[in-house]
Short mmCIF file of C-alpha atoms and ligand atoms in Angstrom, two decimals:
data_model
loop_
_atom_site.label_atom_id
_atom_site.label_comp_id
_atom_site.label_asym_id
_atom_site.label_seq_id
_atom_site.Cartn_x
_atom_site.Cartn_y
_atom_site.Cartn_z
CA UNK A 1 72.70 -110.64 32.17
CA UNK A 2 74.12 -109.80 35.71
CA UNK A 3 77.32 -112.67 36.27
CA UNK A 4 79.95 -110.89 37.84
CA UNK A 5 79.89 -110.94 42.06
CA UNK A 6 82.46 -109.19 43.41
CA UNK A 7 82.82 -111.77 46.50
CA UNK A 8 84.88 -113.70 44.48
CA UNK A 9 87.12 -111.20 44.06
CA UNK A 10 86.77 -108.91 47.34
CA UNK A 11 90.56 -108.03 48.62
CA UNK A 12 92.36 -108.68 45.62
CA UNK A 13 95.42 -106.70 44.32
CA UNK A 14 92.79 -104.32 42.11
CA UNK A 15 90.75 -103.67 45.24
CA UNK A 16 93.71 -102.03 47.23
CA UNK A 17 94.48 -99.88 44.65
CA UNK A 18 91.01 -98.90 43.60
CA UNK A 19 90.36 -98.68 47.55
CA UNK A 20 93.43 -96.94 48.60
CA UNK A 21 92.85 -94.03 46.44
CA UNK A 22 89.28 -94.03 47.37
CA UNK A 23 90.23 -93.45 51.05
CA UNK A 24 92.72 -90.93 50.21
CA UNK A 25 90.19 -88.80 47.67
CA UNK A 26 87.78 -88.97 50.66
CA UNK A 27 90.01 -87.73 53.54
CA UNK A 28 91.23 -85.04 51.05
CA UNK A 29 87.51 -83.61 50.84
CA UNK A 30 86.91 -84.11 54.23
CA UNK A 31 89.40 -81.66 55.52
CA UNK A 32 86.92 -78.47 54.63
CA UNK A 33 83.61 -77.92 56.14
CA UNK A 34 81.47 -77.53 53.15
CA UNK A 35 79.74 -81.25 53.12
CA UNK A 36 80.05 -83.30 49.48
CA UNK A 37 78.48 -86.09 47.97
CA UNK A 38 79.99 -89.45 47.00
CA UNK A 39 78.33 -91.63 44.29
CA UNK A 40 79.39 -95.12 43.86
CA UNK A 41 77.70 -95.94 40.12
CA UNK A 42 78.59 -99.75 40.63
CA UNK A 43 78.78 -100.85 44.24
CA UNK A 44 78.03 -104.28 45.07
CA UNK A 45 77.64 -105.72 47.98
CA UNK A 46 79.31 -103.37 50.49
CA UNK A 47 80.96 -105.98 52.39
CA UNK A 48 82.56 -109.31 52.00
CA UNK A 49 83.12 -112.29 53.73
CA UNK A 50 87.35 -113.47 52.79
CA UNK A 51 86.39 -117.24 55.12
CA UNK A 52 82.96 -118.21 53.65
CA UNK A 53 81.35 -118.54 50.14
CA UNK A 54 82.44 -117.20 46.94
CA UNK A 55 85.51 -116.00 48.21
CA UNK A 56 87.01 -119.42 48.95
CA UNK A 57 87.23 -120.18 45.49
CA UNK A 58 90.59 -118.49 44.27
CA UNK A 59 91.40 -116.88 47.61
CA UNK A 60 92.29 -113.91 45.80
CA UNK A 61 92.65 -111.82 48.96
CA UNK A 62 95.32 -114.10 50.23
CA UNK A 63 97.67 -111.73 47.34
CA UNK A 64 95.88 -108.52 48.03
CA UNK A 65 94.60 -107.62 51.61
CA UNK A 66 96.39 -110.20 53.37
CA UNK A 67 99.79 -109.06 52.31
CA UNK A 68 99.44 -105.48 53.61
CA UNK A 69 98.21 -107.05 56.89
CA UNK A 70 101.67 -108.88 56.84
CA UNK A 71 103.12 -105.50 56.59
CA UNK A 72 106.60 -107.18 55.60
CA UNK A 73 109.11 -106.00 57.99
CA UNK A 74 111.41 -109.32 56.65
CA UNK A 75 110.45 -108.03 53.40
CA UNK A 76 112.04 -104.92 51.64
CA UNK A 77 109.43 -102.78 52.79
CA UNK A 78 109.30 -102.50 56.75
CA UNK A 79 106.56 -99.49 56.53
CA UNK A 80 103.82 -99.61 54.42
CA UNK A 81 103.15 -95.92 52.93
CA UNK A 82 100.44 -93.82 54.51
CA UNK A 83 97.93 -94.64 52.01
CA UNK A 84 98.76 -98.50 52.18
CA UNK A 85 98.74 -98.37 56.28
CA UNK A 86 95.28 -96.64 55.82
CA UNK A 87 93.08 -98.70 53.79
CA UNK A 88 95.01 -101.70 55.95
CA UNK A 89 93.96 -100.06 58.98
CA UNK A 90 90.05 -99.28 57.94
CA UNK A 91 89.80 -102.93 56.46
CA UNK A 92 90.72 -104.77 59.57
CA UNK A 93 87.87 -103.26 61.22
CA UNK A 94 85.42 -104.73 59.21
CA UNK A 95 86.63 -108.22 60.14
CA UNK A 96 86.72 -108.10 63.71
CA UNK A 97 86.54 -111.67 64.12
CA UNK A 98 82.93 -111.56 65.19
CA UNK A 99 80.96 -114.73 66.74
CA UNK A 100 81.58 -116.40 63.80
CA UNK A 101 85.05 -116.17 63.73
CA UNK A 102 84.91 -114.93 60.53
CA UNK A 103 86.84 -112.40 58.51
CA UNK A 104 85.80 -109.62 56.34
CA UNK A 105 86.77 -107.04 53.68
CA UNK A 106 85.28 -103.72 53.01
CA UNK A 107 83.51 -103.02 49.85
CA UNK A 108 83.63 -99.14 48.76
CA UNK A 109 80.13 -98.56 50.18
CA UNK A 110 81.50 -99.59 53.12
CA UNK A 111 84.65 -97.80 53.35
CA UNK A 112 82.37 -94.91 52.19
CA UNK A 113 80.24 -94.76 55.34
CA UNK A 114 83.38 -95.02 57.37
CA UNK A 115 84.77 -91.85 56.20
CA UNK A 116 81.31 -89.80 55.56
CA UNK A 117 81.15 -87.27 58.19
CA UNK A 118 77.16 -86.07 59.50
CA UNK A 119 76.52 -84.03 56.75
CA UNK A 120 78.21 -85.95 54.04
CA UNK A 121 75.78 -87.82 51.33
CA UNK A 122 76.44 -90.68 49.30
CA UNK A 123 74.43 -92.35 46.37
CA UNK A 124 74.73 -96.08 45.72
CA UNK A 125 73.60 -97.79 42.26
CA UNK A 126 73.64 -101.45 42.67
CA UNK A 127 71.97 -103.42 39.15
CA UNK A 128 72.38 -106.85 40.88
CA UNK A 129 69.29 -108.18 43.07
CA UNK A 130 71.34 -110.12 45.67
CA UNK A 131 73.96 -108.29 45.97
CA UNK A 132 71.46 -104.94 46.69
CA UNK A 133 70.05 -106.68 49.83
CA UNK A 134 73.03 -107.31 50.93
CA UNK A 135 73.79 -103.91 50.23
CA UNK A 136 70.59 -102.70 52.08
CA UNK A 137 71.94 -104.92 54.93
CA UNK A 138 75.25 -103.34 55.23
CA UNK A 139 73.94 -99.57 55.06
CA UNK A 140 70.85 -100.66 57.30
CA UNK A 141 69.03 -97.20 57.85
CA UNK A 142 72.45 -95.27 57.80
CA UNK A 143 69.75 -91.87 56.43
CA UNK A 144 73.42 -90.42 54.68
CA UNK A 145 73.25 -92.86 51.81
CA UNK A 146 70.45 -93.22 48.73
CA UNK A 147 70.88 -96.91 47.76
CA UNK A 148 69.98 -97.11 44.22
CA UNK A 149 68.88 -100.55 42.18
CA UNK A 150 69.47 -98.83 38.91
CA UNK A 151 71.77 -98.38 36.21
CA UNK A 152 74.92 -96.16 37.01
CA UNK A 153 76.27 -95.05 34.37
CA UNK A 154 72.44 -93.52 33.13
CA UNK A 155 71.45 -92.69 36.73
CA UNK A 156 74.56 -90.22 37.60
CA UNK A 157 74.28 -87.64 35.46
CA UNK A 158 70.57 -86.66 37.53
CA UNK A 159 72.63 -85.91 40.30
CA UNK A 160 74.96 -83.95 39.21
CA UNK A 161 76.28 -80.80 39.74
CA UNK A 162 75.57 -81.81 43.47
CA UNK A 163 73.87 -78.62 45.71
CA UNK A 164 77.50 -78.30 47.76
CA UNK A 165 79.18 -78.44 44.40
CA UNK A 166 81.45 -81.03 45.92
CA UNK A 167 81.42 -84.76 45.10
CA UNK A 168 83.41 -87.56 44.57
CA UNK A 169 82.13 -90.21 41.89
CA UNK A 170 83.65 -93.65 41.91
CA UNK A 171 82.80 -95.41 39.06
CA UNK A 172 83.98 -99.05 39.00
CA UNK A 173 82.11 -101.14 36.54
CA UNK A 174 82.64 -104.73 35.96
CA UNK A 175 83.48 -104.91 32.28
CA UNK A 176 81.40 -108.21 32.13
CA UNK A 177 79.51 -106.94 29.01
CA UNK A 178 80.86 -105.13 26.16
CA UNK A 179 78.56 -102.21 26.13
CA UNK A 180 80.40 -100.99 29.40
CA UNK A 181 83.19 -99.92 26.93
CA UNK A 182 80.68 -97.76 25.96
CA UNK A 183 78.19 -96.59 28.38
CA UNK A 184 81.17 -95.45 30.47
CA UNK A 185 82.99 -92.47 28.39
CA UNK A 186 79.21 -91.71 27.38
CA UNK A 187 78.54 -91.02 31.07
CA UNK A 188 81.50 -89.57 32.17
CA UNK A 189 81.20 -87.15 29.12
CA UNK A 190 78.09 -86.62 30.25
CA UNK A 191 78.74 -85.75 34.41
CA UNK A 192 81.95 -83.88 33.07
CA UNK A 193 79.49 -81.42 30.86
CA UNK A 194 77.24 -80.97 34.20
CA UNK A 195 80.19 -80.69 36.78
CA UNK A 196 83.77 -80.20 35.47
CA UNK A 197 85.18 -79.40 38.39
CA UNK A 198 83.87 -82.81 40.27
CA UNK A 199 86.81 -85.69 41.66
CA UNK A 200 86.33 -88.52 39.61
CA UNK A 201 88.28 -92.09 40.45
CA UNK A 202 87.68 -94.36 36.79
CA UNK A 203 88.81 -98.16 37.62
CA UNK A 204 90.05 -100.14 34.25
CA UNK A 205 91.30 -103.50 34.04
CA UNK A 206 94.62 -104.61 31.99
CA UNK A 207 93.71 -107.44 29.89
CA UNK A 208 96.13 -108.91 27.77
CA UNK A 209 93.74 -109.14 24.86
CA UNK A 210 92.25 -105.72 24.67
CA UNK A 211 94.25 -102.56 23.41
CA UNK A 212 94.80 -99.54 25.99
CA UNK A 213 92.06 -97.81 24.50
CA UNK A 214 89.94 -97.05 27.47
CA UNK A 215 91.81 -95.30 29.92
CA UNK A 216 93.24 -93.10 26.62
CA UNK A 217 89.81 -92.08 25.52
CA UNK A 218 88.67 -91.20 29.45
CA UNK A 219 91.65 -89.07 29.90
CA UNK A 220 90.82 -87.35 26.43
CA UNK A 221 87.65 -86.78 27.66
CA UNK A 222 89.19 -83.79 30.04
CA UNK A 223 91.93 -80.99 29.59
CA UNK A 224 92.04 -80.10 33.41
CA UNK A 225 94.58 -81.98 35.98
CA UNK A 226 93.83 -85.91 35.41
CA UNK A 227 96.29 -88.75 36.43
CA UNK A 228 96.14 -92.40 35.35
CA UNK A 229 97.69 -94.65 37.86
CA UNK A 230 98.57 -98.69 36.88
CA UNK A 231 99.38 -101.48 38.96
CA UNK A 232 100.55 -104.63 36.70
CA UNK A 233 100.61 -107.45 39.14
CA UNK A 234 101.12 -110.57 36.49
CA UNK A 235 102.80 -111.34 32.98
CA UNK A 236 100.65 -109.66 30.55
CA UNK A 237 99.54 -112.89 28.82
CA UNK A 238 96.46 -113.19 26.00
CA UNK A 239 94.39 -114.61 29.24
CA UNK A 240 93.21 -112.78 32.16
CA UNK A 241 93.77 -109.38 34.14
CA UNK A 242 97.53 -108.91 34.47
CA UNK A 243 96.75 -105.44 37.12
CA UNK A 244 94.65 -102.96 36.30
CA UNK A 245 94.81 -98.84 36.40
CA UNK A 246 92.56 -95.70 37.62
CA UNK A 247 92.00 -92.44 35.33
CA UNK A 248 91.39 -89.90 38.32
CA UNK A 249 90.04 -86.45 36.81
CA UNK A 250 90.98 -83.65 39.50
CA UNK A 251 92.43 -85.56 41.64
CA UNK A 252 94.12 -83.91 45.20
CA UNK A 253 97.44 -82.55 44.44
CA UNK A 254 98.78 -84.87 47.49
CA UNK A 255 97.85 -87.78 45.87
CA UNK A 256 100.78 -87.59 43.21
CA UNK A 257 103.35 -87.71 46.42
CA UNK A 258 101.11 -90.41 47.87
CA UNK A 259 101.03 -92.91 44.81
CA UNK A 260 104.88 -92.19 43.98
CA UNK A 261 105.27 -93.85 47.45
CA UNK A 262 102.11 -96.37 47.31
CA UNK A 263 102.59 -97.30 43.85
CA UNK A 264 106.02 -98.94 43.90
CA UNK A 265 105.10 -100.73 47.18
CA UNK A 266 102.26 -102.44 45.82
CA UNK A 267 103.90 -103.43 42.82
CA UNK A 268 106.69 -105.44 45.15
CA UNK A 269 104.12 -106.55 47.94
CA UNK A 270 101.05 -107.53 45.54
CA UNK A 271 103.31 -108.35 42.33
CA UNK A 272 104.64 -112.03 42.82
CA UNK A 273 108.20 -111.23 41.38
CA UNK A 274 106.85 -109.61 37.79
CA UNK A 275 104.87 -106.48 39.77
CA UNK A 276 105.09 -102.88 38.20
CA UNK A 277 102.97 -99.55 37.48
CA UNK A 278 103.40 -96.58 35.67
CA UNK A 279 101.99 -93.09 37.01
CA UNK A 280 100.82 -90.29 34.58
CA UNK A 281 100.04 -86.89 36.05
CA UNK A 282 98.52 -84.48 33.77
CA UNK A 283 98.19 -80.78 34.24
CA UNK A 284 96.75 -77.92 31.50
CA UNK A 285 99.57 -76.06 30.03
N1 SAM B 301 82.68 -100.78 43.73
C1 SAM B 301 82.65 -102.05 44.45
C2 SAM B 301 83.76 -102.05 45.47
O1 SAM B 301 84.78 -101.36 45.26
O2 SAM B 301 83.62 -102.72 46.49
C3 SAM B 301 82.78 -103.22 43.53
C4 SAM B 301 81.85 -103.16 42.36
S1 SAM B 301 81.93 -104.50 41.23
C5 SAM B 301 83.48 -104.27 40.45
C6 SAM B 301 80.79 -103.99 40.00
C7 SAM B 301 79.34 -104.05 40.45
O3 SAM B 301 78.55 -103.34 39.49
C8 SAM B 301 78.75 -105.45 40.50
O4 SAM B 301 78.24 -105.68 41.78
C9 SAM B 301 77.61 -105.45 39.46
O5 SAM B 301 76.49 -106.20 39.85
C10 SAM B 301 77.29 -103.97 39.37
N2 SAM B 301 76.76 -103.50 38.08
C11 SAM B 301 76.97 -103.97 36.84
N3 SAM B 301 76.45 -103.15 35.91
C12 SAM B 301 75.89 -102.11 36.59
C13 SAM B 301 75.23 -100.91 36.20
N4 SAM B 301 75.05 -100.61 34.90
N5 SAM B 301 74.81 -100.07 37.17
C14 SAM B 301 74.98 -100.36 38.48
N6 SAM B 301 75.60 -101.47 38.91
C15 SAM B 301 76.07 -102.33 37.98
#
């Protein structure tokens, strides 16, 4: 059973860190010649209206998105860090306050095709049936992209070590059902034994009733460099997501710099007056 949409929550605090790091993985692998391949195991929709539909209902990008865009010179942070101003930057194109006046936020398929140069590919896996047309819609006939209505976590291990041996895999499930607890380390195990050397980016939620498990057992999962970024954005109460954290396997050695700038901002800009994060940064002895 499909229930989670990611409209409702499309611009939130999780999204700009999950999306910030995205951008920054991509750029990083864009600066050589030799083309890679980007799979996004969980998708969804590509791209989100913030003034119509499901995201009306807790206005969640009003505390995510719309507080870089604010940029905060009256606040303690008159710049915004490079990766912060990036994904700020990239995001207000997709809401260019068309005909219908609306505004928009970027999924990661749609940030993807941004930054995808010609000879780039990228693989989508979408499970939900509305939100793959919409999907379909976004990409249109964009020839770079495979859009996928399969299961992620079983489908990416077929595509991997990719022919460039380059790729970035962004895997982002929803945690809706408990069996994602599993299928994911099962498939990362799995695309780790195929490719080692690949970039993964591994979003987790922080849920006040669930041990840290997770992101422990990912990180044991790999003995090269790994980080594990957290943003806490709420009290960590037994209800809800109080911020949420990436395990990033290989990640660019610019992105510990980046995040010791990015991470701190976000925690004071997204964090309502109880904001923090904690950065990890791993290397083999
Ligand atoms: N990655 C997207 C982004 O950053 O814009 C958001 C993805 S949302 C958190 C998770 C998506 O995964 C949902 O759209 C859901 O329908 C889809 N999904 C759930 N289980 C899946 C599976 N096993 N394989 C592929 N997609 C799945």
């Amino acid at each position: 059973m499909l229930g989670y949409r990611h409209a409702f929550h499309a611009g939130n605090a999780a999204d700009i860190l999950k999306h910030s790091v995205l951008i920054f993985c991509l750029d990083y692998l864009g600066r050589k010649d030799t083309p890679y391949l980007c799979i996004d195991t969980h998708a969804g929709a590509g791209l989100y209206s913030l003034t119509d539909g499901y995201a009306l209902q807790n206005r969640e990008w009003e505390r995510g998105i719309a507080r870089l865009d604010a940029g905060a010179p009256d606040r303690a942070f008159p710049v915004l860090p490079a990766m912060l101003e990036r994904l700020r930057v990239l995001a207000r194109n997709f809401r260019p306050d068309a005909e219908d006046g609306g505004r928009y936020y970027p999924g990661s398929p749609a940030l993807i095709r941004a930054l995808l140069r010609p000879r780039d590919r990228a693989v989508c896996f979408e499970l939900h049936p509305a939100d793959f047309v919409v999907l379909t819609h976004v990409l249109g006939t964009d020839r770079r992209f495979s859009l996928r209505r399969e299961d992620g976590f079983a489908g990416l291990k077929s595509l991997l070590p990719p022919p460039s041996r380059r790729a970035c895999v962004f895997i982002d499930p929803p945690y809706e059902m408990k069996e994602d607890y599993k299928n994911l380390p099962r498939s990362l195990a799995e695309a780790l034994r195929r490719f080692p050397t690949g970039l993964y980016i591994v979003w987790y939620p922080l849920l006040g009733n669930r041990d840290a498990a997770l992101p422990e057992t990912l990180i044991g999962l790999y003995r090269g460099n790994r980080c594990r970024a957290e943003l806490r954005t709420a009290s960590r109460t037994d209800r809800g997501m109080y911020g949420s954290g990436l395990v990033i396997l290989n990640p660019p050695w610019t992105l510990k710099a980046a995040l010791e700038s990015a991470l701190p901002v976000m925690a004071g800009l997204l964090g309502d007056g109880c904001g923090g994060w904690d950065l990890q940064w791993e290397s083999p002895a």
